[in-house]
CSV table of C-alpha atoms in Angstrom, one decimal:
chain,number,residue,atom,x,y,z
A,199,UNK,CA,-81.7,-80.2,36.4
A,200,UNK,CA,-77.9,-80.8,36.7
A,201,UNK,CA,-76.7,-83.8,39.1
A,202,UNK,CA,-73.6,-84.8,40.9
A,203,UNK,CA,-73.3,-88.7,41.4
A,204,UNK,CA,-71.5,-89.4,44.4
A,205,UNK,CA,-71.4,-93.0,45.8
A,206,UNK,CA,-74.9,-94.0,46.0
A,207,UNK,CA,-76.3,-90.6,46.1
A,208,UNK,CA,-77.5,-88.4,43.1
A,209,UNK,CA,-76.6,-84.4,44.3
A,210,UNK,CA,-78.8,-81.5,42.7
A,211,UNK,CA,-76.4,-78.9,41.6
A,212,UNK,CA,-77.8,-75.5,39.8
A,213,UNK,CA,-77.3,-74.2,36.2
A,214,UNK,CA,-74.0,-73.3,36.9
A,215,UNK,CA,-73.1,-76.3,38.7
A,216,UNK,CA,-73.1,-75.2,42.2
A,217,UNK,CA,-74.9,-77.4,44.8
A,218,UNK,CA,-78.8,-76.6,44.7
A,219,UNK,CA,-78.7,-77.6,48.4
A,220,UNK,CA,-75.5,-75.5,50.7
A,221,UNK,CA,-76.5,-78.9,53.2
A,222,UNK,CA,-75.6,-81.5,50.6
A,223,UNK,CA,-72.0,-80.3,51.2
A,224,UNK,CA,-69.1,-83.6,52.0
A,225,UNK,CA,-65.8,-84.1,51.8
A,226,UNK,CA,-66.9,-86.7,49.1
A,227,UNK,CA,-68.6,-84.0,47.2
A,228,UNK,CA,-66.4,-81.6,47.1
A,229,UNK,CA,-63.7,-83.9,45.8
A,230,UNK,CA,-66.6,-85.2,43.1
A,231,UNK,CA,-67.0,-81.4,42.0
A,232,UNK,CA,-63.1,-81.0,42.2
A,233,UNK,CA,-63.0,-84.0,39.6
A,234,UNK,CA,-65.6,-82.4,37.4
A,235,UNK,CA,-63.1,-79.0,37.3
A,236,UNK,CA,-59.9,-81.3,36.6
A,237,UNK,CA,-58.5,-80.5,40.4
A,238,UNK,CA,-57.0,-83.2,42.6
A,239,UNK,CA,-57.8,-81.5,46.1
A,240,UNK,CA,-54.1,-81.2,48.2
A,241,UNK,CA,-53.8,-79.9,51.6
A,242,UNK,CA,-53.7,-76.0,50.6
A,243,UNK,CA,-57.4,-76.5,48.8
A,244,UNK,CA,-58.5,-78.0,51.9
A,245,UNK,CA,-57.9,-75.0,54.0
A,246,UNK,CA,-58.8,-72.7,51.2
A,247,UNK,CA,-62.4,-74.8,51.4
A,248,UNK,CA,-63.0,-74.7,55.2
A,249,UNK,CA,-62.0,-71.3,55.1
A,250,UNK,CA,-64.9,-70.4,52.7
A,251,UNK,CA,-67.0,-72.4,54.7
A,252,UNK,CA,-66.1,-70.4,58.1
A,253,UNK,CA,-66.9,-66.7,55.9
A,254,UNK,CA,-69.9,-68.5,54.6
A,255,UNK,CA,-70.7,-69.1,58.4
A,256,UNK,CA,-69.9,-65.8,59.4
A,257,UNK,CA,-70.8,-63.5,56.6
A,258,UNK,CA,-73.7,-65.5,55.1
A,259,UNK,CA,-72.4,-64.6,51.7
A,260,UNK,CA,-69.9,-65.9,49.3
A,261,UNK,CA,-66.9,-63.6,48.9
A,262,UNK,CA,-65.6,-61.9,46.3
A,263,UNK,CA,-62.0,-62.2,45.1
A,264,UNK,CA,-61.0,-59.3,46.9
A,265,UNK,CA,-63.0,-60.0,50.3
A,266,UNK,CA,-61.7,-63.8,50.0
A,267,UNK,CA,-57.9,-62.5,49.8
A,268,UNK,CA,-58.4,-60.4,52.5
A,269,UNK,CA,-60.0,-63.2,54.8
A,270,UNK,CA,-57.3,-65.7,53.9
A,271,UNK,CA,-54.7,-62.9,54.6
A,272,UNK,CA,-56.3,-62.7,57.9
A,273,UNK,CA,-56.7,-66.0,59.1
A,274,UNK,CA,-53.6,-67.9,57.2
A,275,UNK,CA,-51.3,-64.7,56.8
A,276,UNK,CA,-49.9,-63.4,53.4
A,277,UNK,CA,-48.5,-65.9,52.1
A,278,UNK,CA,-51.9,-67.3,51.4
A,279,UNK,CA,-53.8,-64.6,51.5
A,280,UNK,CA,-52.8,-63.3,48.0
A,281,UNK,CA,-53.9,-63.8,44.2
A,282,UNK,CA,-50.9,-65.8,43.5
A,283,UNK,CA,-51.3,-68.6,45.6
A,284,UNK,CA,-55.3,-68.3,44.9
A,285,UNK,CA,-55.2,-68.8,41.6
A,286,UNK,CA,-52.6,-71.5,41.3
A,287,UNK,CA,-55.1,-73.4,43.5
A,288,UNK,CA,-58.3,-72.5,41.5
A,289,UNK,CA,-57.5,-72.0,37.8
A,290,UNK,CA,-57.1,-68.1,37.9
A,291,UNK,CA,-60.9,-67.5,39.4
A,292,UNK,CA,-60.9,-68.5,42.9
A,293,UNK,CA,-63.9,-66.9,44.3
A,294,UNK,CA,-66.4,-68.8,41.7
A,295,UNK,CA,-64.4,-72.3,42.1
A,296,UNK,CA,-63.8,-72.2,45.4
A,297,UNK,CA,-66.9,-71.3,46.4
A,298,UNK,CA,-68.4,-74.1,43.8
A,299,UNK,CA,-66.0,-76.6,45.8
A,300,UNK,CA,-66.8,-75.7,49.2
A,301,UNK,CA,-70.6,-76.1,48.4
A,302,UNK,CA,-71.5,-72.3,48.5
A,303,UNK,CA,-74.0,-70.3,46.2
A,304,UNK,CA,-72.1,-68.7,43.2
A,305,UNK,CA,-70.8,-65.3,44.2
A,306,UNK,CA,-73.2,-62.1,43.5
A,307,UNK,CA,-70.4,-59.9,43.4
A,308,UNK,CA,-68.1,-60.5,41.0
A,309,UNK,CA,-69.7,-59.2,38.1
B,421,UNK,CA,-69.5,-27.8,47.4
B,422,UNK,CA,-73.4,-27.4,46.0
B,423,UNK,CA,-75.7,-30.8,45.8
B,424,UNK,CA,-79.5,-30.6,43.9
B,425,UNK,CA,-81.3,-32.8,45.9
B,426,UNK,CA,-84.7,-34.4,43.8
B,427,UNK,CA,-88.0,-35.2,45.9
B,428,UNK,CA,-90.6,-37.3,43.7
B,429,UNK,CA,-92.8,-38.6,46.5
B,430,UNK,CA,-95.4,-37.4,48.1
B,431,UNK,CA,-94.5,-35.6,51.1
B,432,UNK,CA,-98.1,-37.6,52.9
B,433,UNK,CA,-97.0,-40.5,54.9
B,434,UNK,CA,-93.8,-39.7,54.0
B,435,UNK,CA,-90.3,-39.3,55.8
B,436,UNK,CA,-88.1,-38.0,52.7
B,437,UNK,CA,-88.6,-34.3,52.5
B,438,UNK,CA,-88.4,-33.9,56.5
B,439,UNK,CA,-85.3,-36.0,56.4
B,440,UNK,CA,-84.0,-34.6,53.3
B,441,UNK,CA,-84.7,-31.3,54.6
B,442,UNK,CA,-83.0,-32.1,57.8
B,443,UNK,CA,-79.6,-32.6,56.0
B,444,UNK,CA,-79.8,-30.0,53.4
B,445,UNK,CA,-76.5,-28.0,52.9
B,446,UNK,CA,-76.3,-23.9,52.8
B,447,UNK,CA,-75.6,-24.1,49.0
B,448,UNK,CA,-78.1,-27.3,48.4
B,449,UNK,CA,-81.3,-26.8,46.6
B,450,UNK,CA,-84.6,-28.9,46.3
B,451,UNK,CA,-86.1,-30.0,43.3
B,452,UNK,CA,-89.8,-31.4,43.4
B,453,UNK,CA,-90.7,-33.6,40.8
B,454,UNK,CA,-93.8,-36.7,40.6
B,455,UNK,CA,-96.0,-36.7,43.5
B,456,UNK,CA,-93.3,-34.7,45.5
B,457,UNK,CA,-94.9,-31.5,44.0
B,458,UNK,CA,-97.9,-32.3,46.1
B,459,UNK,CA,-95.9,-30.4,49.2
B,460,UNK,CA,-97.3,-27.1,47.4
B,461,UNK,CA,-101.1,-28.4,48.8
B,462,UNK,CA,-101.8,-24.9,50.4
B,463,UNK,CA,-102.8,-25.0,53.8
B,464,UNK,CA,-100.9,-28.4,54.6
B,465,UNK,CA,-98.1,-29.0,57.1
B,466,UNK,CA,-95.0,-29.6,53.8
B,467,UNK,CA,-96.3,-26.3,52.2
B,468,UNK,CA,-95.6,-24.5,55.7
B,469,UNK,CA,-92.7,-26.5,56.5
B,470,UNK,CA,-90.6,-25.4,53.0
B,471,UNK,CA,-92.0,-22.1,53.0
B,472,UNK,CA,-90.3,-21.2,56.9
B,473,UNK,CA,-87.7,-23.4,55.5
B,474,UNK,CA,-86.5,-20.9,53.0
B,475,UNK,CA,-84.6,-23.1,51.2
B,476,UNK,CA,-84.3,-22.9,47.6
B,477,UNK,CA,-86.9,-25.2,46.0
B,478,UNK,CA,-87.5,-26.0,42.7
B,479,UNK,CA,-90.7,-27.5,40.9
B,480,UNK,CA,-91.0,-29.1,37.7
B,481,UNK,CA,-94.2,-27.1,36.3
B,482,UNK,CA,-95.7,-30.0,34.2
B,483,UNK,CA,-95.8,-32.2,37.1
B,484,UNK,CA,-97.4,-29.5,39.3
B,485,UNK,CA,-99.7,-28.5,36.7
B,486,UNK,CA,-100.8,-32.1,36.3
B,487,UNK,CA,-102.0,-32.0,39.6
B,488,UNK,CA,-103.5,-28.9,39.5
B,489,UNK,CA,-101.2,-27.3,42.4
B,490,UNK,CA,-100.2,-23.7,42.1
B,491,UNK,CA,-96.8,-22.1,42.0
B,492,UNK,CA,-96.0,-20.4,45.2
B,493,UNK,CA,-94.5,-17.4,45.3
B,494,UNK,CA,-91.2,-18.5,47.1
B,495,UNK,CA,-90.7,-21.9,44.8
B,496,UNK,CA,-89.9,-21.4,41.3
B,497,UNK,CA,-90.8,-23.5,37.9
B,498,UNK,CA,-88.7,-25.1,35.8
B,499,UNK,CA,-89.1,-27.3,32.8
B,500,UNK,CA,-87.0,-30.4,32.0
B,501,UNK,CA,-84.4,-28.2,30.3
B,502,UNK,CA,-84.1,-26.0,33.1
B,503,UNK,CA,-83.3,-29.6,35.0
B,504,UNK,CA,-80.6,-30.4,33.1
B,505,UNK,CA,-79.4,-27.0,33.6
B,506,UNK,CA,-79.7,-27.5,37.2
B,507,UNK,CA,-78.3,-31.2,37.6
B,508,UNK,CA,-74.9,-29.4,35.8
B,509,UNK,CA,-74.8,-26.2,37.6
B,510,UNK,CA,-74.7,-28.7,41.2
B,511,UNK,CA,-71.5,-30.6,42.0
B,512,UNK,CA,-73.7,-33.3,42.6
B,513,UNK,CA,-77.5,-34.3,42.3
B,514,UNK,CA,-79.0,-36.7,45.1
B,515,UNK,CA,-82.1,-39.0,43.7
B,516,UNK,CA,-84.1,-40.0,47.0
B,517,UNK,CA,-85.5,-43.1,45.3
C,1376,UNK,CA,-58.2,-41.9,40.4
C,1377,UNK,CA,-62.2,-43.4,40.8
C,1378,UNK,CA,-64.6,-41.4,42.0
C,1379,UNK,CA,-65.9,-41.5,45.1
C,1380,UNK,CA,-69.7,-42.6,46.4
C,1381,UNK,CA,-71.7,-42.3,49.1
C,1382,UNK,CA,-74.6,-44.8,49.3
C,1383,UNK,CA,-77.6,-43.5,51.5
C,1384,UNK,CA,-79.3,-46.6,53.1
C,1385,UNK,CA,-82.6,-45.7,54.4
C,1386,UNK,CA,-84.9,-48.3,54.3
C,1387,UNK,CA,-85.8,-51.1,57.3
C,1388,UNK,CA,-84.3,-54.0,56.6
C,1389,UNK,CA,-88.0,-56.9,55.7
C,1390,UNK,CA,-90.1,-54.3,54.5
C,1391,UNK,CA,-89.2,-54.2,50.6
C,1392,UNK,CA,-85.5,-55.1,48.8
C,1393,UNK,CA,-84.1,-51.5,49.2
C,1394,UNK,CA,-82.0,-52.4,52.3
C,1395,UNK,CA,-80.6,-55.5,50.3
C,1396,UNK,CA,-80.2,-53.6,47.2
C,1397,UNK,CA,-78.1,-50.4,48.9
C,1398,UNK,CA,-75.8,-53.0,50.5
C,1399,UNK,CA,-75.5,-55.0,46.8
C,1400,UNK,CA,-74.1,-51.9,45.5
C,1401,UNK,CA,-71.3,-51.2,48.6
C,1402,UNK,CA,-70.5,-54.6,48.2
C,1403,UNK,CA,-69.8,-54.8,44.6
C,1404,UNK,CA,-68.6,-51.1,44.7
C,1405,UNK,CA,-65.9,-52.5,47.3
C,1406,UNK,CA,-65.1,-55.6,45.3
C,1407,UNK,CA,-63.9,-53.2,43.0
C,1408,UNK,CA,-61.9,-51.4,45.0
C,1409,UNK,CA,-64.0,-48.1,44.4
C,1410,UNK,CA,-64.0,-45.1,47.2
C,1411,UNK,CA,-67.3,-46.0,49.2
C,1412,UNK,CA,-69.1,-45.2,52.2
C,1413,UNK,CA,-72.5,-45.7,53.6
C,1414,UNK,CA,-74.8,-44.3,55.9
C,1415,UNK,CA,-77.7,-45.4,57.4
C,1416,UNK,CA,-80.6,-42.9,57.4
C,1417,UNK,CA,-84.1,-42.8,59.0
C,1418,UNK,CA,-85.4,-46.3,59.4
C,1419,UNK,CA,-82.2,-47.4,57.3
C,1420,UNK,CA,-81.2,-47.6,61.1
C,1421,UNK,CA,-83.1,-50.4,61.7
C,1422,UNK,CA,-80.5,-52.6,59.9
C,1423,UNK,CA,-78.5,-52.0,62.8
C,1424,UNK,CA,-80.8,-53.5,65.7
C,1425,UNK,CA,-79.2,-56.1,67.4
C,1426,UNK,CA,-80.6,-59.7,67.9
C,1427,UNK,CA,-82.4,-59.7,64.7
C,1428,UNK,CA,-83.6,-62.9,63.2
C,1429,UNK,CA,-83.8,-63.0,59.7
C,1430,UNK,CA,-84.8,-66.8,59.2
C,1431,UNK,CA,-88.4,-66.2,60.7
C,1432,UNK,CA,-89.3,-64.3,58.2
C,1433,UNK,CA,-87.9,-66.2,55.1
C,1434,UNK,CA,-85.3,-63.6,54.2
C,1435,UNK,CA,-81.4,-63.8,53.9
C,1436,UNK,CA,-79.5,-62.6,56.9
C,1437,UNK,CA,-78.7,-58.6,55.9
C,1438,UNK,CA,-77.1,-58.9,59.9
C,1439,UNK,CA,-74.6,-61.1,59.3
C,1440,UNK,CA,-74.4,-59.8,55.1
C,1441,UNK,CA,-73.3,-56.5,56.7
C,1442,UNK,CA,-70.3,-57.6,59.2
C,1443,UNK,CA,-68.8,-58.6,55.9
C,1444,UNK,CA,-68.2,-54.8,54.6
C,1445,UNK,CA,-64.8,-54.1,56.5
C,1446,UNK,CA,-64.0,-57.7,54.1
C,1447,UNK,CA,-64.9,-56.0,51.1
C,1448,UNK,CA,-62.7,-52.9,52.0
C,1449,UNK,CA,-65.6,-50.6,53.1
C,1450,UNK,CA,-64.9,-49.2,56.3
C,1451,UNK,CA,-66.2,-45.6,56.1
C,1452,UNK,CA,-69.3,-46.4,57.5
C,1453,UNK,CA,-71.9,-43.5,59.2
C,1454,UNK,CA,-74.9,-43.3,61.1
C,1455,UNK,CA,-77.4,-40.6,61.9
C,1456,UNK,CA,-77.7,-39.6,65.3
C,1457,UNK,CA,-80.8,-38.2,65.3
C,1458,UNK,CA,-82.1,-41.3,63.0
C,1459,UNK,CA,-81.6,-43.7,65.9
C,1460,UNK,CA,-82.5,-41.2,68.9
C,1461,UNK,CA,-85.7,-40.9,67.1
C,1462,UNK,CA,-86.2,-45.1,66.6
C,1463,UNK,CA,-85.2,-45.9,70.4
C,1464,UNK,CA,-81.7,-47.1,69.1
C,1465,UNK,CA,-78.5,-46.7,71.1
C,1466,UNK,CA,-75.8,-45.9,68.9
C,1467,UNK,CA,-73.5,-47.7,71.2
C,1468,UNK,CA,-75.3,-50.8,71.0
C,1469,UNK,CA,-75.9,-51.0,66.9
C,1470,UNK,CA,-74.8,-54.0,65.4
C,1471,UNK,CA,-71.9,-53.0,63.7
C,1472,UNK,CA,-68.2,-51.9,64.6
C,1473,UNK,CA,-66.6,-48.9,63.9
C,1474,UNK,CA,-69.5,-46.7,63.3
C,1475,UNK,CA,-69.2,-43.1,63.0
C,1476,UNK,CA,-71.9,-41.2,64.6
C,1477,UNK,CA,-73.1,-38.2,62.7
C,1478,UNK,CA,-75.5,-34.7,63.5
C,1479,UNK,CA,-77.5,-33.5,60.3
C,1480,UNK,CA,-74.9,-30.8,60.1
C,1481,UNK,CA,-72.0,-33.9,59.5
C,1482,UNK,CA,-74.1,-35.4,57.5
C,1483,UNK,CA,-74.6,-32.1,54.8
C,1484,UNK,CA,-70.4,-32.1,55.2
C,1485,UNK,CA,-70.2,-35.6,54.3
C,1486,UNK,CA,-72.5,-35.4,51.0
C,1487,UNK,CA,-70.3,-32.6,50.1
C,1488,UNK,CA,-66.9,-34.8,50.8
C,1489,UNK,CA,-68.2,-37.5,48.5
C,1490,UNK,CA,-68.3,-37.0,44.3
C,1491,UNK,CA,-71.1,-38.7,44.0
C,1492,UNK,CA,-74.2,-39.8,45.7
C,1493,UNK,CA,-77.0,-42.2,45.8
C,1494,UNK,CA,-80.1,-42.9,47.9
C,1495,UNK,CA,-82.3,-45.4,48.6
């Protein structure tokens, strides 16, 4: 099995590098996986993150690129809620990173 | 607008030919297939419900013959190619899976 | 332009994976942007009853899953009448907004409206 070392801890992540455990989710992890992807969390990935977290919360799914634009839309207007601005953040696939960063299960929908 | 709706459980301890029979359209028709075709049982209550339905039904005679049920008078037999006929001659066919 | 489907839900929500596996297909269907609807059919209803808890039985949360479909751009959503009349379910009280409430005649109309149709 895959693991994350962060600090003291070893993290069990899946085979494609998602956390095994959605509880194992820190601030400290996620900016261990962001290292891992070659992403220096800013301020925008933050919301982006907590904002996953909240649909996550809601929705007890991970969201699909479409469904995550619309959600971001919603809560943080347009001029976050679109592709452009998404996939500057997260490398052109910001449902499967994002979700990967914010400690969620890989997404079922995107095919 | 014509949809071929296809029945292939039985209709014992079943909801899907009642409910499918509920929502059936003027131009629909109903094709039993599998252990559906056990609604032609004589005597039981899916034999008298599709015959006062008078719906068209259609039964795929292998699968009836299998089971040794007989062809009633108001259902008519068809063989796999006279399915495919069927699935093209509806807008649209509806599986109840 | 895509064509247009019309997933029929009609299994309870614990008692096999068809619930999960109707709503797997309106989500990914609206992922894609694809015309979709769904309706919830005979004890397909049951995915509707409020205050379930999905936990205490060991199974993901196809409640809260559900509240996601306006997300995923599927907001042509149906229920039968007589389904829930039949179950002890008030339509006005189903877990999920924006329902249309259909008779079996509706229902016969919307198969028709739809290019394609599925049902599980």
């Amino acid at each position: 099995m895959k693991t994350l070392t962060v600090g003291e801890r070893r993290i069990a992540l899946d085979k494609d590098g998602y956390l095994a455990d959605l509880d194992d989710w820190s601030a400290d992890v996620a900016t261990a996986l962001a290292t891992a992807e070659d992403i220096e969390l800013s301020p925008e990935h933050w919301e982006i993150l907590e904002l996953l977290r909240a649909f996550y919360d809601e929705f007890q799914l991970s969201p699909a690129t479409r469904p995550l634009i619309k959600y971001t839309a919603l809560k943080l207007g347009p001029d976050k809620g679109n592709s452009l601005h998404l996939n500057r953040l997260f490398k052109g696939t910001p449902a499967k990173l994002a979700a990967k960063l914010a400690g969620l299960p890989k997404p079922t929908n995107c095919l | 607008m014509s949809t071929l709706h296809v029945l292939s459980h039985s209709p014992f301890g079943d909801s899907r030919l009642a409910s499918c029979l509920r929502i059936l359209g003027t131009h629909d028709a109903l094709l039993l297939c599998g252990d559906a075709t056990y609604a032609l049982q004589p005597g039981t209550v899916p034999f008298d419900t599709l015959q006062a339905n008078g719906c068209k039904v259609l039964i795929l005679a292998e699968d009836a013959q299998a089971r040794a049920l007989p062809i009633p008078d108001w259902a008519e037999a068809i063989d796999y190619a006279g399915f495919v006929e069927l699935s093209i001659q509806h807008d649209k066919v509806n599986s109840w899976l | 332009m895509a064509k247009s489907l019309l997933l029929i839900s009609r299994q309870a929500p614990w008692s096999g994976p068809g619930a999960r596996e109707a709503l797997d297909i309106v989500l990914a269907g609206g992922a894609f942007d694809l015309p979709i609807g769904l309706l919830f059919l005979d004890d397909g209803v049951f995915q509707l009853a409020a205050g379930q808890h999905a936990k205490v039985v060991q199974q993901k949360d196809l409640s809260a899953n559900l509240q996601a479909l306006p997300m995923f751009g599927v907001d042509d959503l149906f229920v039968c009448a007589d389904s829930a009349a039949e179950r002890g379910l008030a339509v006005d009280a189903l877990a999920l907004d924006d329902l249309n409430v259909l008779g079996a005649a509706d229902i016969a109309a919307l198969i028709d409206r739809y290019d394609q149709v599925i049902t599980l």
